[in-house]
Short mmCIF file of C-alpha atoms and ligand atoms in Angstrom, two decimals:
data_model
loop_
_atom_site.label_atom_id
_atom_site.label_comp_id
_atom_site.label_asym_id
_atom_site.label_seq_id
_atom_site.Cartn_x
_atom_site.Cartn_y
_atom_site.Cartn_z
CA MET A 833 -16.17 -16.04 -15.43
CA ASN A 834 -15.45 -13.45 -18.12
CA LYS A 835 -16.96 -10.38 -16.56
CA ILE A 836 -17.52 -9.09 -13.06
CA THR A 837 -19.31 -6.04 -11.66
CA ILE A 838 -18.18 -4.92 -8.23
CA THR A 839 -18.60 -2.00 -5.86
CA ARG A 840 -16.11 0.68 -6.91
CA PRO A 841 -12.84 -0.06 -5.08
CA ASP A 842 -10.48 2.09 -2.97
CA ASP A 843 -6.69 2.01 -2.80
CA TRP A 844 -5.55 1.81 0.84
CA HIS A 845 -1.82 2.42 0.16
CA LEU A 846 -0.74 4.84 -2.54
CA HIS A 847 2.22 7.13 -3.27
CA LEU A 848 1.16 10.26 -5.17
CA ARG A 849 4.31 12.38 -4.73
CA ASP A 850 3.81 16.16 -5.01
CA GLY A 851 4.05 19.18 -7.31
CA ASP A 852 3.55 19.21 -11.08
CA VAL A 853 3.31 15.40 -11.28
CA LEU A 854 0.10 15.32 -9.23
CA PRO A 855 -2.48 15.67 -12.03
CA ASP A 856 -0.82 12.88 -14.08
CA LEU A 857 -0.57 10.56 -11.09
CA VAL A 858 -3.99 11.27 -9.59
CA SER A 859 -5.76 10.62 -12.91
CA HIS A 860 -4.54 7.00 -13.09
CA THR A 861 -5.86 6.21 -9.63
CA ALA A 862 -9.10 8.20 -9.88
CA ARG A 863 -10.08 6.35 -13.08
CA GLN A 864 -10.66 3.21 -11.00
CA PHE A 865 -10.79 4.13 -7.34
CA THR A 866 -13.10 6.46 -5.40
CA ARG A 867 -10.67 6.98 -2.50
CA ALA A 868 -6.99 6.48 -1.86
CA LEU A 869 -5.03 6.52 1.36
CA VAL A 870 -2.02 8.65 0.51
CA MET A 871 1.38 7.85 2.00
CA PRO A 872 3.33 10.67 3.71
CA ASN A 873 6.92 9.90 2.59
CA LEU A 874 7.48 13.16 0.71
CA ARG A 875 10.64 15.22 1.01
CA PRO A 876 10.32 16.67 3.60
CA PRO A 877 7.97 14.06 5.10
CA VAL A 878 4.41 14.91 6.10
CA THR A 879 4.87 14.90 9.87
CA GLN A 880 2.39 17.65 10.85
CA VAL A 881 -1.36 17.85 10.45
CA ALA A 882 -1.08 21.26 8.76
CA GLN A 883 1.22 19.76 6.10
CA ALA A 884 -1.17 16.85 5.52
CA LEU A 885 -4.11 19.19 5.04
CA SER A 886 -2.30 21.40 2.55
CA TYR A 887 -1.03 18.29 0.72
CA ARG A 888 -4.63 17.08 0.58
CA SER A 889 -5.81 20.32 -0.97
CA ARG A 890 -3.07 20.11 -3.63
CA ILE A 891 -4.22 16.56 -4.45
CA GLN A 892 -7.88 17.59 -4.61
CA GLU A 893 -6.99 20.48 -6.91
CA ALA A 894 -5.04 18.08 -9.13
CA ALA A 895 -8.05 15.74 -9.18
CA ILE A 896 -10.21 18.59 -10.45
CA THR A 897 -7.58 19.49 -13.09
CA ALA A 898 -7.46 15.83 -14.15
CA GLY A 899 -11.26 15.71 -14.52
CA TYR A 900 -12.04 13.64 -11.42
CA PRO A 901 -13.65 16.08 -8.97
CA ASP A 902 -15.21 13.25 -6.90
CA PHE A 903 -11.89 11.57 -6.06
CA GLN A 904 -11.15 11.62 -2.33
CA ALA A 905 -7.64 11.66 -0.89
CA LEU A 906 -7.47 10.26 2.65
CA MET A 907 -4.41 11.37 4.55
CA THR A 908 -1.71 9.88 6.79
CA LEU A 909 1.04 11.32 8.99
CA TYR A 910 4.66 10.22 9.04
CA LEU A 911 5.77 9.09 12.52
CA THR A 912 9.18 10.28 13.73
CA ASP A 913 11.02 10.00 17.05
CA MET A 914 9.75 13.54 17.73
CA THR A 915 6.02 13.18 16.98
CA LEU A 916 4.10 14.50 19.98
CA PRO A 917 0.92 12.99 21.44
CA SER A 918 -0.71 16.40 20.89
CA GLU A 919 -0.16 15.99 17.11
CA ILE A 920 -2.18 12.76 17.29
CA GLU A 921 -5.02 14.65 18.97
CA LYS A 922 -4.94 17.23 16.19
CA ALA A 923 -4.77 14.49 13.57
CA LYS A 924 -7.82 12.75 14.97
CA GLU A 925 -9.80 15.99 14.93
CA ALA A 926 -8.69 16.75 11.37
CA GLY A 927 -9.82 13.36 10.04
CA ILE A 928 -6.33 11.96 9.38
CA MET A 929 -6.83 8.22 8.87
CA GLY A 930 -3.59 6.74 10.17
CA VAL A 931 0.01 7.30 11.18
CA LYS A 932 2.75 5.55 9.22
CA LEU A 933 5.73 3.89 10.84
CA TYR A 934 8.79 3.76 8.59
CA PRO A 935 11.72 2.21 10.43
CA ALA A 936 14.59 4.62 9.64
CA GLY A 937 16.33 3.56 6.44
CA ALA A 938 13.76 0.89 5.48
CA THR A 939 12.69 2.34 2.13
CA THR A 940 12.36 5.38 -0.17
CA ASN A 941 12.42 8.65 1.84
CA SER A 942 12.57 6.95 5.22
CA ASP A 943 15.67 8.61 6.66
CA ALA A 944 13.46 10.71 8.98
CA GLY A 945 11.75 7.51 10.16
CA VAL A 946 11.70 6.03 13.63
CA THR A 947 15.10 5.01 15.04
CA ASP A 948 13.75 3.44 18.23
CA LEU A 949 10.07 2.71 18.80
CA ASN A 950 10.52 3.24 22.56
CA LYS A 951 10.97 6.93 21.81
CA CYS A 952 7.41 6.98 20.42
CA ASP A 953 5.77 5.24 23.34
CA SER A 954 3.59 8.08 24.62
CA THR A 955 2.57 8.97 21.06
CA ILE A 956 1.59 5.39 20.29
CA ALA A 957 -0.30 5.21 23.60
CA LYS A 958 -2.26 8.28 22.45
CA MET A 959 -3.00 6.58 19.12
CA ALA A 960 -4.34 3.52 20.97
CA GLU A 961 -6.45 5.76 23.22
CA LEU A 962 -7.93 7.75 20.31
CA ASP A 963 -8.25 4.78 17.95
CA MET A 964 -5.81 6.16 15.39
CA PRO A 965 -4.46 3.17 13.42
CA LEU A 966 -0.71 2.62 13.11
CA LEU A 967 0.26 1.68 9.56
CA VAL A 968 3.55 -0.18 9.52
CA HIS A 969 6.25 -0.69 6.94
CA GLY A 970 7.06 -4.04 8.49
CA GLU A 971 10.77 -4.59 7.97
CA VAL A 972 13.70 -4.44 10.37
CA THR A 973 16.69 -2.62 8.94
CA HIS A 974 19.76 -4.09 10.68
CA SER A 975 22.45 -4.78 8.11
CA VAL A 976 23.02 -8.28 9.51
CA ILE A 977 19.47 -9.37 8.70
CA ASP A 978 19.08 -10.69 5.17
CA ILE A 979 16.82 -8.54 3.02
CA PHE A 980 14.52 -11.53 2.35
CA ASP A 981 14.09 -12.14 6.12
CA ARG A 982 13.39 -8.58 7.23
CA GLU A 983 9.61 -8.86 7.31
CA ALA A 984 9.54 -12.09 9.29
CA ALA A 985 12.06 -10.62 11.77
CA PHE A 986 9.87 -7.52 12.16
CA ILE A 987 6.92 -9.65 13.32
CA GLU A 988 8.87 -11.18 16.18
CA GLN A 989 11.10 -8.28 17.11
CA VAL A 990 8.73 -5.34 16.71
CA LEU A 991 5.10 -6.08 15.87
CA GLU A 992 4.20 -8.71 18.44
CA PRO A 993 5.87 -6.84 21.37
CA LEU A 994 4.21 -3.59 20.21
CA ARG A 995 0.71 -5.10 20.16
CA LYS A 996 1.30 -6.61 23.60
CA LYS A 997 2.49 -3.28 24.99
CA HIS A 998 -0.46 -1.36 23.50
CA PRO A 999 -3.32 -3.85 23.56
CA LYS A 1000 -5.86 -1.40 22.12
CA LEU A 1001 -3.70 -0.27 19.20
CA ARG A 1002 -5.13 -1.07 15.76
CA VAL A 1003 -2.51 -1.89 13.15
CA VAL A 1004 -2.31 -2.24 9.39
CA PHE A 1005 0.63 -4.36 8.30
CA GLU A 1006 1.30 -2.65 4.95
CA HIS A 1007 2.20 -4.40 1.69
CA ILE A 1008 2.85 -7.82 3.22
CA THR A 1009 5.12 -10.09 1.20
CA THR A 1010 5.58 -13.32 3.17
CA LYS A 1011 3.72 -16.40 4.36
CA GLN A 1012 4.77 -15.47 7.89
CA ALA A 1013 3.00 -12.11 7.64
CA ALA A 1014 -0.13 -13.59 6.03
CA ASP A 1015 -0.31 -16.25 8.77
CA TYR A 1016 0.37 -13.75 11.52
CA VAL A 1017 -2.44 -11.45 10.38
CA SER A 1018 -5.00 -14.17 9.76
CA GLN A 1019 -4.32 -15.89 13.10
CA ALA A 1020 -3.70 -12.84 15.31
CA ASN A 1021 -5.55 -12.68 18.60
CA THR A 1022 -7.88 -9.69 18.29
CA LYS A 1023 -9.95 -10.48 21.38
CA ASP A 1024 -7.28 -9.39 23.86
CA TYR A 1025 -5.40 -7.12 21.43
CA GLY A 1026 -6.33 -4.50 18.85
CA GLU A 1027 -7.58 -5.38 15.40
CA ILE A 1028 -4.94 -6.08 12.77
CA ALA A 1029 -5.29 -6.03 8.99
CA ALA A 1030 -2.92 -6.09 6.02
CA THR A 1031 -2.71 -4.56 2.58
CA ILE A 1032 -1.41 -6.64 -0.33
CA THR A 1033 -0.10 -5.25 -3.61
CA ALA A 1034 -0.96 -6.61 -7.05
CA HIS A 1035 2.71 -7.19 -7.87
CA HIS A 1036 3.27 -9.40 -4.82
CA LEU A 1037 0.23 -11.46 -5.88
CA LEU A 1038 1.45 -11.82 -9.46
CA TYR A 1039 5.23 -12.21 -9.22
CA ASN A 1040 7.90 -13.98 -7.23
CA ARG A 1041 11.48 -12.80 -6.94
CA ASN A 1042 12.56 -14.45 -10.20
CA ALA A 1043 10.86 -11.52 -11.97
CA ILE A 1044 13.66 -9.20 -10.84
CA PHE A 1045 16.31 -11.34 -12.56
CA MET A 1046 14.53 -12.71 -15.67
CA GLY A 1047 17.13 -12.62 -18.46
CA GLY A 1048 18.93 -9.67 -16.84
CA ILE A 1049 18.29 -7.25 -14.02
CA ARG A 1050 14.84 -5.67 -14.25
CA PRO A 1051 14.61 -2.52 -12.17
CA HIS A 1052 10.89 -2.03 -12.71
CA TYR A 1053 10.23 -5.16 -10.63
CA TYR A 1054 12.28 -3.85 -7.72
CA CYS A 1055 10.30 -2.55 -4.77
CA LEU A 1056 10.44 -2.73 -1.00
CA PRO A 1057 9.65 -5.02 0.64
CA VAL A 1058 11.32 -6.92 -2.20
CA LEU A 1059 9.46 -9.71 -4.08
CA LYS A 1060 9.86 -13.08 -2.34
CA ARG A 1061 9.88 -16.81 -3.19
CA GLU A 1062 6.96 -18.51 -4.95
CA GLU A 1063 5.72 -20.14 -1.72
CA HIS A 1064 5.20 -16.66 -0.28
CA ARG A 1065 3.36 -15.42 -3.38
CA GLN A 1066 1.02 -18.40 -3.09
CA ALA A 1067 0.39 -17.72 0.59
CA LEU A 1068 -0.47 -14.09 -0.18
CA LEU A 1069 -2.83 -15.12 -2.97
CA ALA A 1070 -4.55 -17.59 -0.63
CA ALA A 1071 -4.93 -14.86 2.03
CA ALA A 1072 -6.23 -12.22 -0.39
CA THR A 1073 -8.81 -14.58 -1.91
CA SER A 1074 -9.87 -16.12 1.43
CA ASP A 1075 -13.00 -15.24 3.40
CA SER A 1076 -10.93 -13.34 5.99
CA THR A 1077 -11.95 -9.70 6.31
CA ARG A 1078 -8.43 -8.74 7.43
CA PHE A 1079 -6.86 -8.40 3.98
CA PHE A 1080 -7.51 -5.53 1.59
CA LEU A 1081 -6.25 -3.77 -1.50
CA GLY A 1082 -3.29 -1.39 -1.27
CA THR A 1083 -1.39 -1.01 -4.52
CA ASP A 1084 1.75 0.61 -3.06
CA SER A 1085 2.02 2.10 -6.53
CA ALA A 1086 5.26 4.06 -6.13
CA PRO A 1087 6.27 6.04 -9.22
CA HIS A 1088 9.86 7.05 -9.86
CA ALA A 1089 11.10 8.76 -13.03
CA GLN A 1090 12.42 6.28 -15.62
CA HIS A 1091 16.02 7.55 -15.34
CA LEU A 1092 15.99 7.03 -11.56
CA LYS A 1093 14.77 3.43 -11.88
CA GLU A 1094 17.12 2.56 -14.76
CA HIS A 1095 20.16 3.66 -12.79
CA ALA A 1096 23.25 2.22 -11.10
CA CYS A 1097 21.41 2.59 -7.79
CA GLY A 1098 17.79 2.34 -8.92
CA CYS A 1099 14.95 3.54 -6.68
CA ALA A 1100 12.58 1.05 -5.04
CA GLY A 1101 8.97 1.13 -6.16
CA CYS A 1102 6.70 -0.37 -8.84
CA PHE A 1103 4.21 1.80 -10.72
CA THR A 1104 0.94 -0.13 -11.00
CA ALA A 1105 -1.71 2.57 -10.58
CA ALA A 1106 -2.66 2.77 -14.25
CA GLN A 1107 -3.95 -0.85 -14.47
CA ALA A 1108 -4.30 -1.61 -10.76
CA ILE A 1109 -7.71 -3.27 -10.59
CA GLU A 1110 -7.06 -5.19 -13.81
CA LEU A 1111 -3.81 -6.57 -12.34
CA TYR A 1112 -5.66 -7.69 -9.21
CA ALA A 1113 -8.38 -9.24 -11.41
CA GLN A 1114 -5.68 -11.19 -13.23
CA ALA A 1115 -4.26 -12.48 -9.94
CA PHE A 1116 -7.67 -13.48 -8.54
CA ALA A 1117 -8.74 -15.10 -11.84
CA SER A 1118 -5.51 -17.13 -11.93
CA VAL A 1119 -6.84 -19.16 -8.99
CA GLY A 1120 -10.52 -19.04 -10.05
CA LYS A 1121 -11.43 -16.64 -7.23
CA LEU A 1122 -12.68 -13.57 -9.08
CA GLN A 1123 -15.85 -13.66 -6.98
CA GLN A 1124 -13.70 -12.79 -3.92
CA LEU A 1125 -12.33 -9.61 -5.51
CA GLU A 1126 -15.10 -7.28 -4.31
CA LYS A 1127 -14.55 -8.07 -0.62
CA PHE A 1128 -10.80 -7.51 -0.93
CA ALA A 1129 -10.95 -4.44 -3.17
CA SER A 1130 -14.09 -2.66 -2.03
CA LEU A 1131 -15.50 -3.90 1.31
CA ASN A 1132 -12.78 -4.95 3.79
CA GLY A 1133 -10.87 -1.66 3.69
CA PRO A 1134 -13.81 0.66 4.45
CA HIS A 1135 -14.87 -1.79 7.16
CA PHE A 1136 -11.48 -1.55 8.89
CA TYR A 1137 -11.34 2.25 8.61
CA GLY A 1138 -14.99 2.72 9.66
CA LEU A 1139 -16.09 4.34 6.41
CA PRO A 1140 -19.11 3.61 4.21
CA VAL A 1141 -18.55 1.47 1.13
CA ASN A 1142 -18.80 3.24 -2.22
CA GLN A 1143 -22.19 3.48 -3.91
CA SER A 1144 -21.20 3.16 -7.56
CA MET A 1145 -20.02 0.05 -9.39
CA ILE A 1146 -17.37 -0.84 -11.96
CA THR A 1147 -17.28 -3.69 -14.46
CA ILE A 1148 -14.12 -5.58 -15.31
CA GLU A 1149 -14.23 -7.76 -18.40
CA LYS A 1150 -11.93 -10.31 -19.98
CA ILE A 1151 -10.84 -8.07 -22.85
CA PRO A 1152 -7.09 -7.94 -23.45
CA GLN A 1153 -5.21 -4.65 -23.29
CA LYS A 1154 -1.60 -3.78 -23.97
CA ILE A 1155 0.24 -1.95 -21.21
CA PRO A 1156 1.93 1.20 -22.58
CA LEU A 1157 5.73 1.42 -22.52
CA SER A 1158 5.61 4.60 -20.45
CA TYR A 1159 3.39 7.41 -19.21
CA PRO A 1160 4.10 11.11 -18.76
CA MET A 1161 4.79 12.22 -15.18
CA GLY A 1162 5.26 15.99 -15.17
CA GLN A 1163 8.53 16.64 -17.07
CA ASP A 1164 9.56 12.94 -16.82
CA LEU A 1165 8.38 9.52 -17.90
CA ILE A 1166 7.36 6.60 -15.71
CA VAL A 1167 7.56 2.99 -16.84
CA PRO A 1168 4.73 0.84 -15.51
CA LEU A 1169 5.15 -2.68 -14.20
CA ASN A 1170 4.64 -5.06 -17.13
CA ALA A 1171 5.33 -2.32 -19.71
CA GLY A 1172 4.64 -3.51 -23.26
CA GLU A 1173 3.02 -6.75 -22.10
CA SER A 1174 -0.57 -7.70 -22.44
CA LEU A 1175 -3.07 -7.96 -19.64
CA GLU A 1176 -6.18 -10.12 -19.94
CA TRP A 1177 -8.63 -7.77 -18.19
CA SER A 1178 -9.98 -4.29 -18.86
CA ILE A 1179 -12.38 -1.91 -17.14
CA LEU A 1180 -15.53 -1.23 -19.13
CA GLY A 1181 -16.55 2.38 -19.70
C1 NCD B 1845 7.90 3.30 -1.85
C2 NCD B 1845 8.20 4.67 -2.48
O1 NCD B 1845 8.86 4.72 -3.52
O2 NCD B 1845 7.75 5.68 -1.92
N1 NCD B 1845 8.74 2.31 -2.47
C3 NCD B 1845 8.50 0.98 -2.55
O3 NCD B 1845 9.38 0.25 -3.01
N2 NCD B 1845 7.37 0.45 -2.16
C4 NCD B 1845 8.06 3.35 -0.38
C5 NCD B 1845 7.45 2.17 0.33
O4 NCD B 1845 6.24 2.02 0.40
O5 NCD B 1845 8.21 1.33 0.86
ZN1 ZN B 1846 4.41 2.31 0.06
#
């Protein structure tokens, strides 16, 4: 298979940042995707509906500036210990698509995150009642738990008890990185408990943790949750290309200025937005499953979020392209994942 035409995809997990970088960042995503679910981990975080709505209008303005007036930003709220149930009511009315749980300290800009989920109990109960999905960064943060085990520990210690406590709550397990998470999501009981789905990034489908240490330390392959062993990459690839409707595309493209990645304490996040769908095509083609890409990239996500699928189509063809060494991002540069390497697939048109 050298060419595939699919329904235009959406990105269900994206970091767009804010301010003068928005037009540069939005244009990469809008070239391929009709909609993106935008993460709320700004500084300060997007904890209130009013902030989310003004952030959305800045993104939409940037999309117009970038020449993509039809791009749609879908918004999320950042859950804190202080989020009130009344904010969830407002969020539902305002069309906010989900509320993001960052365990405090788990990742970039998560210091305002949740310190103890019990403090959020009435807010989460309201989410279950109003069918507002909880989007989880699924890692525990205790210093005694090894960084490679944090996702698996989260399933047992947090996710399973949470779903039992709130049996109507719908959950998206974001950017899963382990076999344990893929198995948990595909086998989860959704008859007695709320629906569960997972996003998977292109980089976790393409790379194992060796990529971070290949010939020296490679900061552009460092993200959270961190890349895992090969057996986990294979399990993710099997899940993404399976017939399950519970897995969908979320790039977790997370741009940081070059000088903050190439640093003594480099930021976590891989920038993949510029070639996202081509990277996914490469991963799916590597196991001969390109025909499963449309479900994963364009159908399963809208189905979970109760939105129509996109009307237009895109064509991806086996034409090699070279990934640029960097892109402008406002006053800075960003280095994409795979910078300077070649990619086998390109979008036509
Ligand atoms: C993200 C970021 O930079 O905002 N970083 C990352 O490594 N993925 C935050 C996140 O999604 O964890
Ligand atoms: Zn993210």
